[in-house]
Coordinates of C-alpha atoms in Angstrom, one line a residue:
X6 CA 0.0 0.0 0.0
X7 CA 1.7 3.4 -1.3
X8 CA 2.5 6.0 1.8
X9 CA 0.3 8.5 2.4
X10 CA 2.2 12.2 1.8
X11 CA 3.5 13.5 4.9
X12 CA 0.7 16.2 5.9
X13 CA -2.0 13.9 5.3
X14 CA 0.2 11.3 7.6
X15 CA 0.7 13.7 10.2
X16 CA -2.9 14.8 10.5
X17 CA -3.6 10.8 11.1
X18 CA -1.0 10.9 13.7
X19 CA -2.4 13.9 15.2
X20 CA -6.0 12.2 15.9
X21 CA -4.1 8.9 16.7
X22 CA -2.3 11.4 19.7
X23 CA -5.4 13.1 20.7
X24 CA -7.0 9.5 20.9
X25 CA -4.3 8.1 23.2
X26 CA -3.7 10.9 25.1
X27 CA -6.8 12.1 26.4
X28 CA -5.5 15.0 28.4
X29 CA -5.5 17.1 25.1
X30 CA -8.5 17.2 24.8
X31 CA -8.6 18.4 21.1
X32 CA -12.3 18.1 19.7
X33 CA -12.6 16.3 16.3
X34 CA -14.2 19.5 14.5
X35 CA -11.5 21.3 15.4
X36 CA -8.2 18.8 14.0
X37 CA -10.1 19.2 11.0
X38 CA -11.3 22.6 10.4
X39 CA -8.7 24.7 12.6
X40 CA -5.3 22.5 12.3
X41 CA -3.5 23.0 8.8
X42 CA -0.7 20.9 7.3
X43 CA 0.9 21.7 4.3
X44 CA 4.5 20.6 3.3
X45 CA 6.3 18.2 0.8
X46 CA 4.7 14.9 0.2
X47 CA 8.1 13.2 0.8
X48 CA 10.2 12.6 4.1
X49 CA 12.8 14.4 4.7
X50 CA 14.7 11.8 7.0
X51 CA 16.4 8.7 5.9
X52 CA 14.8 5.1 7.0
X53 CA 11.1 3.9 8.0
X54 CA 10.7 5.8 10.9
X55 CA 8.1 8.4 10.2
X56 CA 9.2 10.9 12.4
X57 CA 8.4 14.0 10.3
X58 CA 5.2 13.5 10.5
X59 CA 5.4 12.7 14.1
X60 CA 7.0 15.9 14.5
X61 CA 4.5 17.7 12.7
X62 CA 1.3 15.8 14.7
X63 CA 3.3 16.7 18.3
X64 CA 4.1 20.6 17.4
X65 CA -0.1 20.7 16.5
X66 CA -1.0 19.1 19.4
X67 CA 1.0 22.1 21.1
X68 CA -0.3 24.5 19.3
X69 CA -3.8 23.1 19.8
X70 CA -3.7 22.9 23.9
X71 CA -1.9 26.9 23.5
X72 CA -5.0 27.9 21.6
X73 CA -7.2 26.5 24.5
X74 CA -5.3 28.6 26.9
X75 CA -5.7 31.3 24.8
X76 CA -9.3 31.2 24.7
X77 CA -9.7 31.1 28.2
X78 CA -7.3 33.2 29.0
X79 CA -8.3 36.4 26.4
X80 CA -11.6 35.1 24.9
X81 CA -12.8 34.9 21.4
X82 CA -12.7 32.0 19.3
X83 CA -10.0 28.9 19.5
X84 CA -7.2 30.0 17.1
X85 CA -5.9 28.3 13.8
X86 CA -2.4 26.3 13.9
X87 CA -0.4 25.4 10.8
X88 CA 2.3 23.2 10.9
X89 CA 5.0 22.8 7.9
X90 CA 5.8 19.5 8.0
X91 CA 8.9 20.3 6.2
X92 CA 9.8 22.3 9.0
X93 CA 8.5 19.7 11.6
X94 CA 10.9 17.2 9.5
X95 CA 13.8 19.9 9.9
X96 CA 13.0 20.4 13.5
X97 CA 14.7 17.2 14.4
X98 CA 18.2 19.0 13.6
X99 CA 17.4 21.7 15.5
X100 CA 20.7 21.7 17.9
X101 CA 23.1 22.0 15.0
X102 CA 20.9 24.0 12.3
X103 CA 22.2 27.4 13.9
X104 CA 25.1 30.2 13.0
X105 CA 26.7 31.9 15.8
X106 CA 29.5 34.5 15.3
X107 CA 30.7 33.6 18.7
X108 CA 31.9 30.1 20.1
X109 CA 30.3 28.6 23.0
X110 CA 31.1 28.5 26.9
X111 CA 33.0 25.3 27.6
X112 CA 30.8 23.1 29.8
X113 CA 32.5 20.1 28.1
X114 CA 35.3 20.8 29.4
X115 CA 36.6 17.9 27.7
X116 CA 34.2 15.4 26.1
X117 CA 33.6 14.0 23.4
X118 CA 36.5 15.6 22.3
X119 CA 38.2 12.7 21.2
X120 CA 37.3 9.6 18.7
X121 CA 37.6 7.5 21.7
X122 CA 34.2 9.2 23.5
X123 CA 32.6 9.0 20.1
X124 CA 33.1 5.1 20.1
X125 CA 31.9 5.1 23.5
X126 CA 28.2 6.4 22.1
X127 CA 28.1 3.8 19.3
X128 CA 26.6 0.5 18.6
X129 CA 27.9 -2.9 18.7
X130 CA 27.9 -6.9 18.1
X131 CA 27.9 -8.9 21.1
X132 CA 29.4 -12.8 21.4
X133 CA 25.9 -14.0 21.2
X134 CA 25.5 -12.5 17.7
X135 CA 23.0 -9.6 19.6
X136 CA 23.5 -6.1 19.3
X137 CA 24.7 -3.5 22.0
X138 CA 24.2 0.3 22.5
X139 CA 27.7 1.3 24.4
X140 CA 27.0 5.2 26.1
X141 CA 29.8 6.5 27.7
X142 CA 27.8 9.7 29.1
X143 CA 30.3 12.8 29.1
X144 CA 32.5 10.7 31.1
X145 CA 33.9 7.8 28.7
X146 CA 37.2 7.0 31.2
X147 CA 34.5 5.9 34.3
X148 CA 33.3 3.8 31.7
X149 CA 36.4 2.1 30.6
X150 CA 37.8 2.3 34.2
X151 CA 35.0 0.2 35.6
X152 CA 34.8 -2.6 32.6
X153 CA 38.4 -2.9 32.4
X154 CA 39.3 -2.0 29.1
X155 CA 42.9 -0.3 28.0
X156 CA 41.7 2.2 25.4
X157 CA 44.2 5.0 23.4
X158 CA 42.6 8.1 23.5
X159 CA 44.5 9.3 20.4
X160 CA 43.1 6.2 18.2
X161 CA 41.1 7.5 15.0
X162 CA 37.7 6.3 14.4
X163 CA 37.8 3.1 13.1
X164 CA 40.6 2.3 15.6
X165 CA 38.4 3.5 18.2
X166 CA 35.4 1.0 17.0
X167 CA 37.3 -1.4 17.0
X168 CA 38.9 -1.5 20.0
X169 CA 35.5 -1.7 22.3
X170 CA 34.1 -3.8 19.4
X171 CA 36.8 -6.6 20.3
X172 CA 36.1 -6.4 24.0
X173 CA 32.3 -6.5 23.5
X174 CA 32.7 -9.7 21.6
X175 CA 33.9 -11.6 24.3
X176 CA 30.6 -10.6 26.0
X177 CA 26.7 -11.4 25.4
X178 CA 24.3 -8.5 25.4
X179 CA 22.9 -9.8 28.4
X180 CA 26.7 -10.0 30.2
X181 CA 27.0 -6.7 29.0
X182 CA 23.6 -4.6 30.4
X183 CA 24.7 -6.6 33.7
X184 CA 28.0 -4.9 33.9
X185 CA 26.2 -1.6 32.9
X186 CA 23.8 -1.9 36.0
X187 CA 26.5 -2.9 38.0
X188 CA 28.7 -0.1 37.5
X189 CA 26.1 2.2 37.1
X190 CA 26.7 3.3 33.1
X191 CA 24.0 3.9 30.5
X192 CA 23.8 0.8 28.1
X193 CA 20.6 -1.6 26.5
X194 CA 20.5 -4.6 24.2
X195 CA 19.0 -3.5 20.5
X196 CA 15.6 -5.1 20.8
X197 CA 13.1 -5.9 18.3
X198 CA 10.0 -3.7 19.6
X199 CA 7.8 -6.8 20.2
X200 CA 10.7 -8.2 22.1
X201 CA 11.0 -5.0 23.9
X202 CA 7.0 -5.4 24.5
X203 CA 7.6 -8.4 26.3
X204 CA 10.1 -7.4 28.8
X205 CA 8.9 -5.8 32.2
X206 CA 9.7 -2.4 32.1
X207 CA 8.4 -2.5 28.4
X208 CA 4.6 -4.1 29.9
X209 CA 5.2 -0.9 32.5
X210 CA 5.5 1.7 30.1
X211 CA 3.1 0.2 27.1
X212 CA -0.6 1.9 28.4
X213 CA 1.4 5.2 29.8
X214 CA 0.2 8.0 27.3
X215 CA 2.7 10.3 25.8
X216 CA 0.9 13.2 27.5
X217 CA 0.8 12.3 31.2
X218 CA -0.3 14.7 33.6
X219 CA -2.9 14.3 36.8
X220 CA -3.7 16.3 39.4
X221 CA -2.4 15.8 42.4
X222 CA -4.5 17.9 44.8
X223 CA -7.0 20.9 44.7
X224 CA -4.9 23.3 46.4
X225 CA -7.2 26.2 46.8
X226 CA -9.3 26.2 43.9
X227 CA -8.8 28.1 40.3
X228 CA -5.8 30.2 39.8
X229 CA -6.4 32.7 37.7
X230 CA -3.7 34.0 35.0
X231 CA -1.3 36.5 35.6
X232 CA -1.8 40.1 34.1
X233 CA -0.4 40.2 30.6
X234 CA 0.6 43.8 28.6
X235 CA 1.2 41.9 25.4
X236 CA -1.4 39.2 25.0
X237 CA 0.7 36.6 24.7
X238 CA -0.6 32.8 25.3
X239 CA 2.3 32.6 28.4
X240 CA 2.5 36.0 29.7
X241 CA 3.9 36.2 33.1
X242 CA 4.0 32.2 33.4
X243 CA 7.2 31.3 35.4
X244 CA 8.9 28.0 34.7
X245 CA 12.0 26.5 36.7
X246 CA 14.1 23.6 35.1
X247 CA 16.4 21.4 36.4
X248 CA 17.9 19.8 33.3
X249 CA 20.5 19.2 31.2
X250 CA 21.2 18.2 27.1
X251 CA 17.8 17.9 25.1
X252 CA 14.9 16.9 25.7
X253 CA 14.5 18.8 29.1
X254 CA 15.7 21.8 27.9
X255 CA 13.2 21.3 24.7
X256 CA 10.2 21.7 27.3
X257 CA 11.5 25.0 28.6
X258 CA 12.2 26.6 25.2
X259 CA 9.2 25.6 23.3
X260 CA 7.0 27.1 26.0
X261 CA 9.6 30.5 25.9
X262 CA 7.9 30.7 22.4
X263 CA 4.9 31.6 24.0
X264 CA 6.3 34.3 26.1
X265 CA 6.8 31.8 29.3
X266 CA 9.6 33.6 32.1
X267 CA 11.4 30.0 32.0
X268 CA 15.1 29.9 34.2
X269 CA 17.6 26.8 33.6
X270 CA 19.3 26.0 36.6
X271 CA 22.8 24.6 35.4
X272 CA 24.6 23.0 38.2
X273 CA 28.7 24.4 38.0
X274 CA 30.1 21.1 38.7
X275 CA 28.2 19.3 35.8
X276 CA 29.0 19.1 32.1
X277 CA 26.6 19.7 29.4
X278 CA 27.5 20.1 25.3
X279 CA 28.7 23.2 24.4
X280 CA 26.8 23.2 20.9
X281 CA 23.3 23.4 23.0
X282 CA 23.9 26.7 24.4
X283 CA 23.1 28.1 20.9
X284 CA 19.7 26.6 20.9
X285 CA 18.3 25.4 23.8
X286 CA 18.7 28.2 25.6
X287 CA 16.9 31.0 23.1
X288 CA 14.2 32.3 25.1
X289 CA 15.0 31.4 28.5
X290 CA 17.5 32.8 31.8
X291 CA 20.4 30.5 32.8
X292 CA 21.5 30.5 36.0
X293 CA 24.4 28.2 37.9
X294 CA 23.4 27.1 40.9
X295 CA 24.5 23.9 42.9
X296 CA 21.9 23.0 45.5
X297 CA 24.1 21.6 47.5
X298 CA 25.6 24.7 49.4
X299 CA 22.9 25.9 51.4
X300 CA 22.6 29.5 50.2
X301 CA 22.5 28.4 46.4
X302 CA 19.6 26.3 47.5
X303 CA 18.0 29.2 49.7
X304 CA 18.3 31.0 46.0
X305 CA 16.7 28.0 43.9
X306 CA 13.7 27.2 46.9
X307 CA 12.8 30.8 46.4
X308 CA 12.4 30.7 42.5
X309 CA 10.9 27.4 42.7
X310 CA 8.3 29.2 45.2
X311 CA 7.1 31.7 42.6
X312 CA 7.2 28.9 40.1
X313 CA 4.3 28.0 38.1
X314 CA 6.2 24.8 36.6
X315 CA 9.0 22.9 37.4
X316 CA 10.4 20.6 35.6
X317 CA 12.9 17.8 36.6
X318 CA 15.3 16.5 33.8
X319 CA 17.4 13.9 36.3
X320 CA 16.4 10.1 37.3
X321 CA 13.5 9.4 39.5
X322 CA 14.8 10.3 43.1
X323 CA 18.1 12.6 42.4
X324 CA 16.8 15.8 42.9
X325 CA 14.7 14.4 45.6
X326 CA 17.7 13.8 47.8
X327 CA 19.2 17.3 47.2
X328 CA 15.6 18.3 48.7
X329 CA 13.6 18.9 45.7
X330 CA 11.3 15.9 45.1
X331 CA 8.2 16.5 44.3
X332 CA 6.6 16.9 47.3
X333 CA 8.9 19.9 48.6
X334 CA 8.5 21.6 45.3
X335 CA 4.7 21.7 45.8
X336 CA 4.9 22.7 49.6
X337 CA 7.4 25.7 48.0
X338 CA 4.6 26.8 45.7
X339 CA 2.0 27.3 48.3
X340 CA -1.4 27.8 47.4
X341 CA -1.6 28.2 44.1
X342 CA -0.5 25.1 43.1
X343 CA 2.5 24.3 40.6
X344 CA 3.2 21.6 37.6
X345 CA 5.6 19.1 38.4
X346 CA 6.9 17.2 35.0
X347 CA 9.2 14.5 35.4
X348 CA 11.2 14.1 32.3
X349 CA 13.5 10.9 32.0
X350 CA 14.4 8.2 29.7
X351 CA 12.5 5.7 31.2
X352 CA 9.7 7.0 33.3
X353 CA 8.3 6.4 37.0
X354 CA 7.5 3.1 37.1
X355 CA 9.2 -0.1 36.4
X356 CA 12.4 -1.8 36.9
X357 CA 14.5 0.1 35.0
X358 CA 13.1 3.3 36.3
X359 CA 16.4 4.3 38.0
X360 CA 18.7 3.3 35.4
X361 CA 20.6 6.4 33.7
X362 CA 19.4 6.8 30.4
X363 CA 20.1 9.0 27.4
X364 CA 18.5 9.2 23.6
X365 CA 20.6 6.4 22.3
X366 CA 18.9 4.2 25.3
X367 CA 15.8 5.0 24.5
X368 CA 16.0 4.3 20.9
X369 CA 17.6 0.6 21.5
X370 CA 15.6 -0.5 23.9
X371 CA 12.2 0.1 22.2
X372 CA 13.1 -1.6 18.7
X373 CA 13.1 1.6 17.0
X374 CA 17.1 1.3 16.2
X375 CA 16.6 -2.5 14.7
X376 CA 13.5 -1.1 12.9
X377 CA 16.2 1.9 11.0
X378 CA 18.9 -0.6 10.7
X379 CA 16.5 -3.0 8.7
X380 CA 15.1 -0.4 6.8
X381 CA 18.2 1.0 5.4
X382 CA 19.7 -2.8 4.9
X383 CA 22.5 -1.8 7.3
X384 CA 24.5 -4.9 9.0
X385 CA 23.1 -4.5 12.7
X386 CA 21.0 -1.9 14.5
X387 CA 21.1 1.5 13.6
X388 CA 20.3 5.1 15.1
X389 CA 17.9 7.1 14.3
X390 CA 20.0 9.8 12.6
X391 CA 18.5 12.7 14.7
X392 CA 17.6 13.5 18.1
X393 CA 14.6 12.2 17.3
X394 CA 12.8 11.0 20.8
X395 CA 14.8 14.0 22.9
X396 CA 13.5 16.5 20.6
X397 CA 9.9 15.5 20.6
X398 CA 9.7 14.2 23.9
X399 CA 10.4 18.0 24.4
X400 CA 7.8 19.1 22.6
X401 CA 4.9 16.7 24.2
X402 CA 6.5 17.3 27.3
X403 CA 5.7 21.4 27.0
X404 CA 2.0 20.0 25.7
X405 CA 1.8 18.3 28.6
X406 CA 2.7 21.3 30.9
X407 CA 0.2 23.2 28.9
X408 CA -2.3 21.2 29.6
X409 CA -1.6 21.4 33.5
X410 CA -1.2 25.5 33.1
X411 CA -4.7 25.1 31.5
X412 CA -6.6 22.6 34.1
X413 CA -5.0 25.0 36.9
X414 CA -6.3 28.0 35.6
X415 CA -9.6 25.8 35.1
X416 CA -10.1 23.9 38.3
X417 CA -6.7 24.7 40.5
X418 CA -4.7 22.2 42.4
X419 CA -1.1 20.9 41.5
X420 CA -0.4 18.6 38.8
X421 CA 2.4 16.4 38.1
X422 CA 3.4 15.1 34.7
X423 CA 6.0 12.7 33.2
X424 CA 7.5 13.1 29.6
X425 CA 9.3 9.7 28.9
X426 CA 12.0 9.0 26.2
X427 CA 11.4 5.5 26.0
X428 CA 7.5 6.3 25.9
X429 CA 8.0 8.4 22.6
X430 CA 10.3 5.9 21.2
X431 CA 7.6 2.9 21.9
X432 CA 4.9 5.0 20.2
X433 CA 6.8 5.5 17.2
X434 CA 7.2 1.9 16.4
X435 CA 3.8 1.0 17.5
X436 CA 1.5 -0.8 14.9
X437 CA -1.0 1.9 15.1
X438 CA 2.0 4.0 13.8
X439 CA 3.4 2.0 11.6
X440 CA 6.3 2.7 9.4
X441 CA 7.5 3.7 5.6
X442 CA 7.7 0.6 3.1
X443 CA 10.6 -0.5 1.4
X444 CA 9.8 1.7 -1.8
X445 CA 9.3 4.9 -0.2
X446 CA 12.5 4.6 1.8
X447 CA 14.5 4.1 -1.2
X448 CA 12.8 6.6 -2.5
X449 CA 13.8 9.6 0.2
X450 CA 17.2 7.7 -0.3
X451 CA 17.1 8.9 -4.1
X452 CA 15.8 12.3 -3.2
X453 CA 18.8 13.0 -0.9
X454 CA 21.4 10.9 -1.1
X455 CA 22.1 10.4 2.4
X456 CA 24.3 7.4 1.7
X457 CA 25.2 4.2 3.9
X458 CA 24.6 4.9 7.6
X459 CA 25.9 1.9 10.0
X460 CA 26.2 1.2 13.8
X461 CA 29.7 2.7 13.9
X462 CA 28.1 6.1 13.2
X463 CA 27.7 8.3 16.4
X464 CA 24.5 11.0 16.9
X465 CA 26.5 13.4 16.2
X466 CA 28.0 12.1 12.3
X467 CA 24.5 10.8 11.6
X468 CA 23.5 14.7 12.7
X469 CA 26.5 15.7 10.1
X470 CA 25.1 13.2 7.1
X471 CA 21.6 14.4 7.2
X472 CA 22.5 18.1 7.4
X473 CA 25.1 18.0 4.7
X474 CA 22.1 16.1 2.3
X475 CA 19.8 18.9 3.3
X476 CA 22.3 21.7 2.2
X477 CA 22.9 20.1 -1.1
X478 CA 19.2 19.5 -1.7
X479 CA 17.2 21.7 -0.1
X480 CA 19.1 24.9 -0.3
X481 CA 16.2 27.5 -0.1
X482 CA 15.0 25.7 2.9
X483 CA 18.5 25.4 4.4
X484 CA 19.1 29.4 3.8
X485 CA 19.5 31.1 7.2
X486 CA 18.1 34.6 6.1
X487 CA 14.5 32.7 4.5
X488 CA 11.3 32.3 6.5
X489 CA 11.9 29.2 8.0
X490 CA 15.0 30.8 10.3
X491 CA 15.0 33.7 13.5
X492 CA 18.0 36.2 13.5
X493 CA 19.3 37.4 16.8
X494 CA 20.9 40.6 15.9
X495 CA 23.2 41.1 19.3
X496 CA 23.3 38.4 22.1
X497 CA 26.1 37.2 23.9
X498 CA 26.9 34.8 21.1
X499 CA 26.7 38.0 18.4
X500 CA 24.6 36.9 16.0
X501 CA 22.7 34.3 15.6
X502 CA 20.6 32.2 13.3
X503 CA 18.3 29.4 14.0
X504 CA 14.7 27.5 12.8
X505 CA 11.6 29.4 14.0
X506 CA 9.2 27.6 16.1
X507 CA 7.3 25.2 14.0
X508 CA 3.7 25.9 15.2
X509 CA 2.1 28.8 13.6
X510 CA -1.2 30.3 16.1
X511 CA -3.0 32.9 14.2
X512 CA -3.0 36.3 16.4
X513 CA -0.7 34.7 18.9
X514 CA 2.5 34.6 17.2
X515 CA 5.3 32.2 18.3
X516 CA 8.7 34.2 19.0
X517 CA 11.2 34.4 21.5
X518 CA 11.8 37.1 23.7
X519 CA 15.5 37.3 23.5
X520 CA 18.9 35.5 21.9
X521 CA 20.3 32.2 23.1
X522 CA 22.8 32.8 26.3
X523 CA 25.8 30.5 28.2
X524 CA 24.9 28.3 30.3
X525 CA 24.8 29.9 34.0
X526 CA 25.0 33.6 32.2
X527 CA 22.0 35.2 34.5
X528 CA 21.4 36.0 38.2
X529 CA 18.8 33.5 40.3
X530 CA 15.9 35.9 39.5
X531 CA 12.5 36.6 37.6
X532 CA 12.7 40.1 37.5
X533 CA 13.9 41.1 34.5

């Protein structure tokens, strides 16, 4: 059966995610007379995954909760959204589709620097003829410290691969996600996703909607909006986030584009990638604060306390024991009540709930890396080539602190939320989803040349293949001065250039408030 072209796809995955994720609340009229598509028929991603469309369906589901606020918030009639699904599809590269005329603060400070901490991110075959997803976090030595393996940080690439690769096939998979648990390091076996559906923390997660928020208590009733000058959808709402890399950070800076006050709390003694601060930090306040010296915490209680959401981007329990578990954040927020979103790769519940997880993780363990590497007839399990399930986990996770801003203004209390990595990933291989055949794949192939992509290919080359196919094929989409780009005309980076938000809401327009900043550049404050 031929594919269906890509807006007509993502406006079946948009009633698919209204259907599964009740909390939306998005009527049927409306999907189809108030949501718009239009874009390209063809992907613009290599393999089956249809996460373009996906892309497209989650950034209208956003834009449809905003217009609900909107409504209730200023009156008149629920606004139009339109979604370019090209955009949506271009979305995914988000993190390195920026200029800059300054370089970054180093929060690195030293990884991933090397070929070495590449090949610590990558996949591999296992003695048991399984494959392995190796992640090294920003830390690769703990990693070959703890498994015992010699490695020369000045190999090159291939020398790199296979170095680990000879070690991991003395192991099986299942020796190896052992040794991860044991020490503590990120690591799965590439499942198939009905595999992957069998397994426990797989029967946890399978019924948890994308868009998971509840309310907790009552508090004190409704809680009305803050006064707003400029009628924008998020006027005045104040968001605090404790995260770090993508997908947290995606929550924060999608609702920025609705004029949210949103403050990143970077902790000093933790490293982050440097090639974020371009991105995920337009729109919002950084701040470095390490709640572990009491007056840095007095500072961060007394944000969290005029707070309206908080979001927590660390395992279930970690910011708890620095006394800021959910519990405490809500006490902090008094009476008029506060969204609490847990975002994580593996969610709340389940076995593997505590286990440190990144992107790669996620897209191993739910089948959606055997699903690429079959479709692109590639020798084991592949990535997807983006940051696919960080980016739009971002994006529901901000739908699903919308719909908590909106049942608080509606009906009070505090709500708490979870936006899960794995959740995402699961959803996008589901049957109900399905994927591209064969035909179209090769097809997309055709259209832009992407070329071979393997397991020894790391996030980040993958990021470099499909951005170099884009700038060879779609040039007036790729051009940083045409309408699908923002110019910041004098940050502290200089100039910069990056996508515009992808949801369009007629009379509410999506823009940030200011350029991208460094990472702990502001004081602990919401006045300004």
């Amino acid at each position: 059966m031929a594919a269906e072209p890509v807006p007509q796809e993502a406006r079946r995955l948009l009633k698919l995610l209204n259907e599964k994720n009740p909390a939306l609340q998005i009527p049927d009229d409306y999907m189809d007379t108030h949501i718009r598509f239009e874009g390209g028929d063809l992907p613009v991603q290599p393999g089956a995954l249809k996460s373009g469309a996906l892309s497209a369906a989650a950034s209208a589901a956003f834009g449809a909760v905003a217009s609900q606020i909107a409504q209730d918030r200023y009156g008149g009639e629920l606004s139009h959204v339109t979604v370019n699904t090209d955009h949506a599809g271009y979305f995914l590269g988000m993190p390195a589709l920026v200029k800059a005329d300054k370089p970054p603060v180093d929060w690195q400070r030293g990884a991933w620097v090397k070929e070495m901490d590449k090949a610590a991110t990558m996949i591999y075959p296992t003695k048991d003829g399984r494959w392995f997803q190796l992640h090294g976090d920003l830390d690769c030595h703990a990693l070959f410290r703890d498994i015992g393996l010699e490695c020369n940080m000045d190999a090159n690439r291939e020398e790199a691969y296979e170095i680990i690769q000879k070690w991991t096939l003395q192991h099986t998979a299942d020796e190896l996600e052992a040794m991860m648990v044991k020490f503590g390091h990120s690591g799965s076996k590439c499942y198939e996703p009905e595999e992957w559906l069998a397994t426990d923390m797989g029967k946890a997660l399978k019924d948890k909607p994308l868009v998971n928020i509840e309310q907790v208590n009552k508090a004190n009733g409704p809680v009305p909006y803050p006064p707003a000058k400029n009628n924008r959808i998020l006027e005045g709402i104040k968001v605090v986030e404790m995260v770090r890399i993508i997908a947290g950070p995606t929550i924060g800076r999608t609702l920025a584009e609705l004029g949210a006050q949103v403050i990143k709390v970077n902790p000093p003694h933790l490293r982050d990638i440097n090639l974020l601060q371009y991105t995920l930090t337009t729109g919002t306040h950084t701040v470095a604060l390490d709640a572990r010296q009491p007056d840095q915490k007095a500072q961060l209680e007394s944000l969290i306390a005029e707070a309206d959401v908080f979001i927590d981007g660390y395992r279930p329990g970690s910011l708890e024991r620095l006394g800021f578990g959910k519990e405490r954040v809500m006490e902090l927020a008094g009476s008029k009540g506060i969204i609490y979103i847990d975002e994580n790769a593996y969610g709340m519940e389940g076995p593997y709930r505590h286990r440190p997880g990144w992107q790669q993780i996620a897209d191993t363990a739910s089948g959606c890396a055997v699903v690429q590497g079959k479709s692109l007839g590639a020798e084991g399990a592949v990535l997807p080539p983006l940051p696919i399930s960080d980016l739009l986990t971002g994006v529901l996770g901000a739908a699903t602190v919308l719909c908590g801003i909106r049942d608080r203004a509606r009906h009070g209390g505090n709500y708490s939320g979870v936006a899960c990595l794995t959740s995402y990933d699961m959803f996008c291989v589901s049957k109900e989803v399905g994927i591209y055949p064969p035909e179209l794949v090769q097809k997309v192939e055709s259209e832009f040349g992407f070329g071979p992509i393997t397991p020894r290919d790391d996030v980040a080359r993958l990021l470099g293949i499909v951005l170099q196919a884009w700038y060879k094929k779609r040039p007036k989409d790729m051009d940083f001065d045409g309408q699908l780009f923002v110019s910041f005309e004098d940050g502290p980076f200089g100039q910069t250039k990056q996508l515009a938000p992808v949801a369009r809401i007629d009379n509410y327009p999506s823009s940030w408030d200011h350029p991208p900043r460094p990472y702990g550049y502001d004081k602990p404050t919401f006045d300004y």
